[in-house]
């Protein structure tokens, strides 16, 4: 059965309709399923407290496909690891032991669960080997055999292709982008085969990377002009497409494809603080919208219906703005403690997870609050309250 899709404007499921008795109605009219893949329904005002809290700045975050696990990539090591995992089980949030092997020796910049099976998680991190892939099945988990050809510098971003057959990692040293074919994923010893680097490389340290929803394009954000590079991918070869006609203007720290692949949102480091570009028929169109004011945005993500776009802003807020293909309209906001760094939406679209720099370092918001008729702050559903 297809996953439910959440409509941010009506506050209701789009498809399929929930079974009778499988939802709760909140005061603001929004609905949320008890069968949510991230958390069982918990009344607002009640906080779920993990038995062990994150130990410091959280720089990366991801959620398994079934919504039962949340992984955190840390800027500082806690409990001897830059990785933290939590299991959600109704009223209990349980800390899981760190990896048994392959613990990164430096901060984690990005992480991504395999899109087809959450038994694998890739992380991009500081210090060799810069990229580590874990088999995360069960409570005890460890690194799989590393690729024979490793990235050449600190890992900054990582992304699985939608079919899970390729893994892209961007890093701080030329060629800045490395793509692997991922073979034998159902075995205990999957293998990675490095693909030939594209003829035209990104033009500097790369911060972020993401495959288009159909897997035919790969976008890379980096520090030097043109700041965004998109490649066409035929299954083995990466071919650069023409740059946008309207300059991006500043370094790209985060990027995201809209669910239909027609737009590319960019989180920018100052100057033009964000931008959205048309991307159709294999090429950039006009810049659909942009924001100025000099503030930095660290990450961006789209709602599952493509009608809202989120930005993690250096001013300490996560903004969720409406987008109709032409205009970006003021929407809702969240105020995590410190600076929000990474954003992830649960696969059913009900929850927004935010990694940030001040305790409790990770906050999970009920996206259902975005369906409120009165724009305002999103309600936090879960965040640790007692951090060492």
Short mmCIF file of C-alpha atoms in Angstrom, two decimals:
data_model
loop_
_atom_site.label_atom_id
_atom_site.label_comp_id
_atom_site.label_asym_id
_atom_site.label_seq_id
_atom_site.Cartn_x
_atom_site.Cartn_y
_atom_site.Cartn_z
CA UNK A 1 0.00 0.00 0.00
CA UNK A 2 1.38 3.49 -0.80
CA UNK A 3 2.45 5.59 2.15
CA UNK A 4 0.12 8.31 3.36
CA UNK A 5 0.93 11.81 2.19
CA UNK A 6 0.25 14.69 4.53
CA UNK A 7 -1.43 17.87 3.26
CA UNK A 8 0.14 20.78 5.15
CA UNK A 9 -2.65 23.18 4.31
CA UNK A 10 -5.74 21.14 5.14
CA UNK A 11 -4.10 19.23 7.98
CA UNK A 12 -5.41 15.94 6.61
CA UNK A 13 -4.11 12.86 4.86
CA UNK A 14 -4.14 13.09 1.07
CA UNK A 15 -3.82 9.39 0.14
CA UNK A 16 -4.88 6.91 1.16
CA UNK A 17 -7.55 7.93 3.65
CA UNK A 18 -6.94 6.68 7.20
CA UNK A 19 -9.00 3.76 8.38
CA UNK A 20 -11.88 4.68 10.63
CA UNK A 21 -10.68 5.17 14.18
CA UNK A 22 -7.02 5.46 13.22
CA UNK A 23 -6.69 9.19 13.79
CA UNK A 24 -7.03 11.85 16.44
CA UNK A 25 -8.35 15.38 15.86
CA UNK A 26 -6.55 18.26 17.54
CA UNK A 27 -8.04 21.57 18.65
CA UNK A 28 -6.74 23.33 15.53
CA UNK A 29 -8.46 20.88 13.22
CA UNK A 30 -5.43 18.96 12.06
CA UNK A 31 -5.34 15.17 12.15
CA UNK A 32 -2.53 12.79 12.79
CA UNK A 33 -2.54 9.02 12.59
CA UNK A 34 -1.86 6.81 15.60
CA UNK A 35 -0.02 4.58 13.17
CA UNK A 36 2.53 7.31 12.37
CA UNK A 37 5.81 5.80 11.33
CA UNK A 38 7.83 8.01 13.65
CA UNK A 39 5.99 8.16 16.96
CA UNK A 40 2.83 6.82 18.43
CA UNK A 41 0.38 9.62 19.08
CA UNK A 42 1.40 11.53 22.18
CA UNK A 43 -0.70 14.44 23.49
CA UNK A 44 1.00 17.81 23.07
CA UNK A 45 2.43 19.01 26.35
CA UNK A 46 3.77 15.56 27.17
CA UNK A 47 7.46 15.15 26.32
CA UNK A 48 9.10 11.84 25.65
CA UNK A 49 12.43 11.75 27.43
CA UNK A 50 15.24 9.52 26.17
CA UNK A 51 17.08 7.57 28.82
CA UNK A 52 20.39 8.99 27.49
CA UNK A 53 20.56 12.43 25.87
CA UNK A 54 22.80 13.80 23.10
CA UNK A 55 26.12 15.05 24.41
CA UNK A 56 26.60 18.17 22.28
CA UNK A 57 26.07 19.98 19.00
CA UNK A 58 24.04 17.94 16.53
CA UNK A 59 25.08 18.50 12.90
CA UNK A 60 23.22 15.73 11.08
CA UNK A 61 20.02 13.75 11.45
CA UNK A 62 18.03 11.09 9.63
CA UNK A 63 14.98 8.87 10.16
CA UNK A 64 14.52 5.25 9.09
CA UNK A 65 11.88 4.44 6.49
CA UNK A 66 9.65 2.80 9.09
CA UNK A 67 10.07 5.77 11.42
CA UNK A 68 11.19 3.73 14.43
CA UNK A 69 14.79 4.99 14.60
CA UNK A 70 16.33 8.45 14.58
CA UNK A 71 20.09 8.77 14.08
CA UNK A 72 22.13 11.82 15.06
CA UNK A 73 25.52 12.93 13.79
CA UNK A 74 27.37 14.92 16.42
CA UNK A 75 29.90 17.74 16.38
CA UNK A 76 31.39 16.37 19.60
CA UNK A 77 31.81 12.79 20.72
CA UNK A 78 29.40 11.55 23.35
CA UNK A 79 29.76 8.17 25.03
CA UNK A 80 32.83 7.66 22.88
CA UNK A 81 30.98 8.13 19.59
CA UNK A 82 30.05 10.86 17.14
CA UNK A 83 26.93 8.83 16.36
CA UNK A 84 23.81 8.53 18.47
CA UNK A 85 20.72 6.41 17.75
CA UNK A 86 17.36 6.40 19.46
CA UNK A 87 14.54 3.88 19.17
CA UNK A 88 10.96 5.09 19.39
CA UNK A 89 8.47 2.65 20.85
CA UNK A 90 5.23 4.16 21.96
CA UNK A 91 5.91 5.91 25.24
CA UNK A 92 9.59 5.01 25.36
CA UNK A 93 12.60 6.59 23.64
CA UNK A 94 15.54 4.27 24.14
CA UNK A 95 19.18 5.08 23.51
CA UNK A 96 20.98 2.35 21.55
CA UNK A 97 24.61 1.39 21.93
CA UNK A 98 27.19 3.04 19.60
CA UNK A 99 28.57 1.10 16.63
CA UNK A 100 30.68 -1.95 17.46
CA UNK A 101 33.10 -1.03 14.66
CA UNK A 102 33.86 1.86 12.34
CA UNK A 103 33.19 4.68 14.79
CA UNK A 104 34.11 7.93 13.00
CA UNK A 105 37.11 9.72 14.47
CA UNK A 106 35.73 13.17 13.81
CA UNK A 107 32.50 15.16 13.61
CA UNK A 108 29.69 13.91 11.36
CA UNK A 109 28.45 16.39 8.75
CA UNK A 110 25.74 14.33 7.10
CA UNK A 111 24.01 10.95 7.22
CA UNK A 112 21.52 9.03 5.12
CA UNK A 113 19.62 5.79 5.59
CA UNK A 114 19.34 3.54 2.54
CA UNK A 115 16.03 4.37 0.77
CA UNK A 116 15.03 0.74 0.16
CA UNK A 117 16.27 -0.89 3.33
CA UNK A 118 17.12 1.04 6.47
CA UNK A 119 19.60 -1.69 7.38
CA UNK A 120 22.31 0.53 5.89
CA UNK A 121 23.29 4.05 6.87
CA UNK A 122 25.98 6.16 5.18
CA UNK A 123 27.72 8.99 7.00
CA UNK A 124 30.08 11.73 5.78
CA UNK A 125 32.55 12.82 8.42
CA UNK A 126 35.85 14.50 9.28
CA UNK A 127 39.05 12.40 9.20
CA UNK A 128 39.74 9.22 7.19
CA UNK A 129 37.99 7.28 5.76
CA UNK A 130 35.67 10.32 5.35
CA UNK A 131 32.80 8.01 4.34
CA UNK A 132 31.52 5.13 6.48
CA UNK A 133 28.59 2.84 5.76
CA UNK A 134 27.04 0.89 8.62
CA UNK A 135 24.92 -2.21 8.69
CA UNK A 136 22.43 -1.05 11.29
CA UNK A 137 20.33 -4.17 11.60
CA UNK A 138 19.40 -4.88 15.21
CA UNK A 139 20.80 -3.37 18.40
CA UNK A 140 24.44 -4.10 17.60
CA UNK A 141 25.69 -2.49 14.45
CA UNK A 142 29.02 -1.98 12.72
CA UNK A 143 30.74 -0.70 9.61
CA UNK A 144 30.80 -2.68 6.38
CA UNK A 145 33.99 -2.98 4.34
CA UNK A 146 35.08 0.46 3.14
CA UNK A 147 35.39 1.24 -0.58
CA UNK A 148 38.84 0.49 -2.00
CA UNK A 149 39.01 4.06 -3.32
CA UNK A 150 38.01 6.53 -0.63
CA UNK A 151 36.93 10.17 -0.85
CA UNK A 152 39.94 12.50 -0.83
CA UNK A 153 39.00 14.82 2.04
CA UNK A 154 36.61 15.53 4.87
CA UNK A 155 33.13 14.27 3.98
CA UNK A 156 30.49 17.01 3.92
CA UNK A 157 27.40 15.44 2.38
CA UNK A 158 26.06 12.03 1.38
CA UNK A 159 23.05 10.87 -0.64
CA UNK A 160 21.66 7.53 -1.87
CA UNK A 161 20.04 7.36 -5.29
CA UNK A 162 16.28 6.71 -5.04
CA UNK A 163 16.72 3.08 -6.11
CA UNK A 164 19.53 2.60 -3.57
CA UNK A 165 21.99 1.41 -6.21
CA UNK A 166 24.36 4.38 -6.05
CA UNK A 167 25.86 6.45 -3.27
CA UNK A 168 27.21 9.99 -3.75
CA UNK A 169 29.49 11.75 -1.27
CA UNK A 170 30.87 15.28 -1.48
CA UNK A 171 34.04 16.36 0.25
CA UNK A 172 36.54 19.14 0.86
CA UNK A 173 39.27 18.13 -1.61
CA UNK A 174 39.29 17.67 -5.40
CA UNK A 175 37.47 16.00 -7.13
CA UNK A 176 34.96 17.16 -4.49
CA UNK A 177 32.41 14.55 -5.63
CA UNK A 178 32.73 10.74 -5.50
CA UNK A 179 29.99 8.37 -6.65
CA UNK A 180 29.90 4.63 -5.97
CA UNK A 181 27.83 1.76 -7.30
CA UNK A 182 26.43 -0.21 -4.36
CA UNK A 183 26.33 -3.95 -5.01
CA UNK A 184 24.99 -6.93 -3.05
CA UNK A 185 23.02 -4.88 -0.52
CA UNK A 186 21.26 -7.92 0.94
CA UNK A 187 24.51 -9.66 1.83
CA UNK A 188 26.63 -9.22 4.93
CA UNK A 189 29.46 -7.80 2.79
CA UNK A 190 28.12 -5.33 0.22
CA UNK A 191 30.67 -3.80 -2.15
CA UNK A 192 31.30 -0.33 -3.50
CA UNK A 193 32.66 0.37 -6.96
CA UNK A 194 33.82 3.91 -7.66
CA UNK A 195 32.48 5.44 -10.86
CA UNK A 196 34.62 7.60 -13.12
CA UNK A 197 34.62 11.23 -11.96
CA UNK A 198 32.76 13.65 -14.21
CA UNK A 199 34.82 15.54 -16.80
CA UNK A 200 33.74 18.88 -15.32
CA UNK A 201 34.09 18.88 -11.53
CA UNK A 202 32.46 21.09 -8.91
CA UNK A 203 34.49 24.30 -8.53
CA UNK A 204 35.48 24.07 -4.89
CA UNK A 205 34.77 22.53 -1.51
CA UNK A 206 31.36 20.87 -1.71
CA UNK A 207 28.86 21.14 1.14
CA UNK A 208 25.85 19.14 -0.02
CA UNK A 209 24.59 16.63 -2.58
CA UNK A 210 21.19 15.20 -3.50
CA UNK A 211 19.74 12.98 -6.23
CA UNK A 212 16.61 14.09 -8.06
CA UNK A 213 13.46 12.08 -7.24
CA UNK A 214 13.74 10.10 -10.49
CA UNK A 215 17.47 9.44 -10.00
CA UNK A 216 18.37 10.99 -13.36
CA UNK A 217 20.13 14.06 -11.97
CA UNK A 218 22.60 14.75 -9.17
CA UNK A 219 22.92 18.23 -7.65
CA UNK A 220 26.03 19.43 -5.79
CA UNK A 221 26.31 22.65 -3.78
CA UNK A 222 29.78 24.18 -3.31
CA UNK A 223 31.70 27.29 -2.21
CA UNK A 224 32.82 28.79 -5.54
CA UNK A 225 30.85 30.12 -8.51
CA UNK A 226 28.61 28.89 -10.05
CA UNK A 227 27.91 27.48 -6.54
CA UNK A 228 25.52 24.81 -7.86
CA UNK A 229 26.44 22.02 -10.29
CA UNK A 230 23.90 19.54 -11.64
CA UNK A 231 24.83 16.37 -13.51
CA UNK A 232 22.74 14.17 -15.77
CA UNK A 233 23.20 10.51 -14.81
CA UNK A 234 22.65 7.60 -17.21
CA UNK A 235 23.49 4.83 -14.74
CA UNK A 236 27.24 5.02 -15.22
CA UNK A 237 28.28 8.48 -16.44
CA UNK A 238 27.80 11.96 -14.95
CA UNK A 239 27.44 14.77 -17.50
CA UNK A 240 27.24 18.38 -16.35
CA UNK A 241 24.21 20.40 -17.44
CA UNK A 242 24.39 24.13 -18.20
CA UNK A 243 24.61 26.53 -15.25
CA UNK A 244 21.60 28.63 -14.21
CA UNK A 245 21.21 31.79 -16.29
CA UNK A 246 20.68 33.81 -13.10
CA UNK A 247 23.65 33.59 -10.76
CA UNK A 248 23.13 31.91 -7.41
CA UNK A 249 25.27 34.60 -5.82
CA UNK A 250 26.75 32.84 -2.80
CA UNK A 251 27.91 29.47 -1.52
CA UNK A 252 25.30 26.72 -1.31
CA UNK A 253 25.17 25.08 2.11
CA UNK A 254 22.05 22.96 1.60
CA UNK A 255 19.83 21.96 -1.31
CA UNK A 256 16.69 19.95 -1.99
CA UNK A 257 14.65 18.82 -4.98
CA UNK A 258 10.91 19.35 -4.89
CA UNK A 259 9.00 16.03 -4.84
CA UNK A 260 8.15 16.33 -8.55
CA UNK A 261 11.73 17.27 -9.46
CA UNK A 262 10.66 20.56 -11.08
CA UNK A 263 12.30 22.88 -8.56
CA UNK A 264 15.58 23.04 -6.68
CA UNK A 265 15.71 24.98 -3.42
CA UNK A 266 19.04 26.29 -2.17
CA UNK A 267 20.11 27.33 1.34
CA UNK A 268 22.83 29.97 0.94
CA UNK A 269 25.64 31.39 3.06
CA UNK A 270 24.76 35.09 3.26
CA UNK A 271 24.07 37.60 0.51
CA UNK A 272 21.16 35.98 -1.28
CA UNK A 273 20.07 33.87 1.66
CA UNK A 274 17.95 31.36 -0.29
CA UNK A 275 16.79 30.67 -3.82
CA UNK A 276 14.45 28.39 -5.76
CA UNK A 277 15.18 27.51 -9.38
CA UNK A 278 13.03 25.90 -12.02
CA UNK A 279 14.52 22.69 -13.39
CA UNK A 280 12.62 21.01 -16.21
CA UNK A 281 13.48 18.95 -19.28
CA UNK A 282 17.02 18.44 -18.04
CA UNK A 283 18.02 22.09 -17.69
CA UNK A 284 17.73 25.09 -15.42
CA UNK A 285 14.94 27.54 -16.08
CA UNK A 286 14.46 30.94 -14.54
CA UNK A 287 15.01 31.59 -10.87
CA UNK A 288 11.54 31.19 -9.43
CA UNK A 289 12.12 33.05 -6.19
CA UNK A 290 14.86 34.21 -3.85
CA UNK A 291 15.45 35.92 -0.52
CA UNK A 292 17.94 38.60 0.45
CA UNK A 293 19.05 40.22 3.66
CA UNK A 294 22.42 38.65 4.31
CA UNK A 295 21.37 35.93 6.76
CA UNK A 296 22.67 32.40 6.27
CA UNK A 297 20.52 29.32 5.73
CA UNK A 298 22.10 25.95 6.48
CA UNK A 299 19.59 23.51 5.05
CA UNK A 300 16.35 23.23 3.12
CA UNK A 301 13.70 20.57 2.57
CA UNK A 302 10.26 20.29 0.91
CA UNK A 303 6.96 19.07 2.25
CA UNK A 304 5.78 15.86 0.61
CA UNK A 305 3.06 17.67 -1.34
CA UNK A 306 5.57 20.22 -2.69
CA UNK A 307 3.52 23.14 -1.43
CA UNK A 308 5.84 24.19 1.38
CA UNK A 309 9.59 24.65 1.55
CA UNK A 310 11.57 24.72 4.80
CA UNK A 311 14.77 26.64 5.56
CA UNK A 312 17.07 26.31 8.59
CA UNK A 313 18.15 29.88 9.32
CA UNK A 314 21.21 31.11 11.21
CA UNK A 315 18.96 33.42 13.19
CA UNK A 316 17.78 30.41 15.16
CA UNK A 317 14.53 29.59 13.35
CA UNK A 318 13.22 27.00 10.93
CA UNK A 319 10.90 28.67 8.44
CA UNK A 320 8.18 26.75 6.58
CA UNK A 321 6.95 28.85 3.67
CA UNK A 322 4.25 28.27 1.10
CA UNK A 323 5.26 27.97 -2.56
CA UNK A 324 2.90 28.01 -5.57
CA UNK A 325 5.51 27.76 -8.33
CA UNK A 326 5.94 31.53 -8.52
CA UNK A 327 5.78 33.08 -5.08
CA UNK A 328 7.07 32.12 -1.65
CA UNK A 329 4.62 33.18 1.04
CA UNK A 330 5.12 33.58 4.76
CA UNK A 331 4.21 30.45 6.66
CA UNK A 332 5.15 28.95 10.00
CA UNK A 333 8.27 28.74 12.07
CA UNK A 334 9.97 26.67 14.71
CA UNK A 335 12.43 27.96 17.28
CA UNK A 336 14.87 25.22 18.30
CA UNK A 337 17.55 26.22 20.79
CA UNK A 338 20.64 27.55 19.05
CA UNK A 339 21.22 27.35 15.31
CA UNK A 340 19.33 24.74 13.24
CA UNK A 341 21.78 22.85 11.01
CA UNK A 342 19.94 19.91 9.39
CA UNK A 343 16.31 19.13 8.59
CA UNK A 344 14.64 15.79 7.90
CA UNK A 345 10.99 14.98 7.33
CA UNK A 346 9.54 11.60 8.26
CA UNK A 347 8.54 9.56 5.23
CA UNK A 348 4.83 9.90 5.95
CA UNK A 349 5.25 13.67 6.27
CA UNK A 350 3.94 13.99 9.81
CA UNK A 351 7.09 14.98 11.67
CA UNK A 352 9.98 17.38 11.15
CA UNK A 353 13.26 16.51 12.88
CA UNK A 354 15.77 19.31 13.47
CA UNK A 355 19.44 19.02 14.43
CA UNK A 356 20.70 22.13 16.24
CA UNK A 357 23.59 23.52 18.25
CA UNK A 358 22.22 24.12 21.76
CA UNK A 359 20.68 21.65 24.21
CA UNK A 360 18.66 19.53 23.73
CA UNK A 361 20.40 19.43 20.29
CA UNK A 362 17.59 17.52 18.57
CA UNK A 363 13.92 18.52 18.37
CA UNK A 364 11.04 16.76 16.66
CA UNK A 365 8.06 18.86 15.63
CA UNK A 366 4.57 17.69 14.76
CA UNK A 367 4.09 18.80 11.17
CA UNK A 368 0.36 18.63 11.78
CA UNK A 369 0.66 22.02 13.49
CA UNK A 370 1.40 23.46 10.05
CA UNK A 371 -2.25 22.85 9.24
CA UNK A 372 -3.31 25.42 11.81
CA UNK A 373 -5.45 28.25 10.38
CA UNK A 374 -3.40 30.73 12.41
CA UNK A 375 0.27 30.94 11.37
CA UNK A 376 2.59 30.78 14.33
CA UNK A 377 5.20 28.61 15.99
CA UNK A 378 5.20 24.88 15.32
CA UNK A 379 4.55 22.82 18.43
CA UNK A 380 7.45 20.75 19.67
CA UNK A 381 6.42 17.17 20.28
CA UNK A 382 9.64 15.70 21.58
CA UNK A 383 12.95 17.04 22.78
CA UNK A 384 15.18 16.07 25.69
CA UNK A 385 14.75 18.31 28.73
CA UNK A 386 17.67 17.13 30.85
CA UNK A 387 20.97 17.23 29.00
CA UNK A 388 24.24 16.47 30.84
#
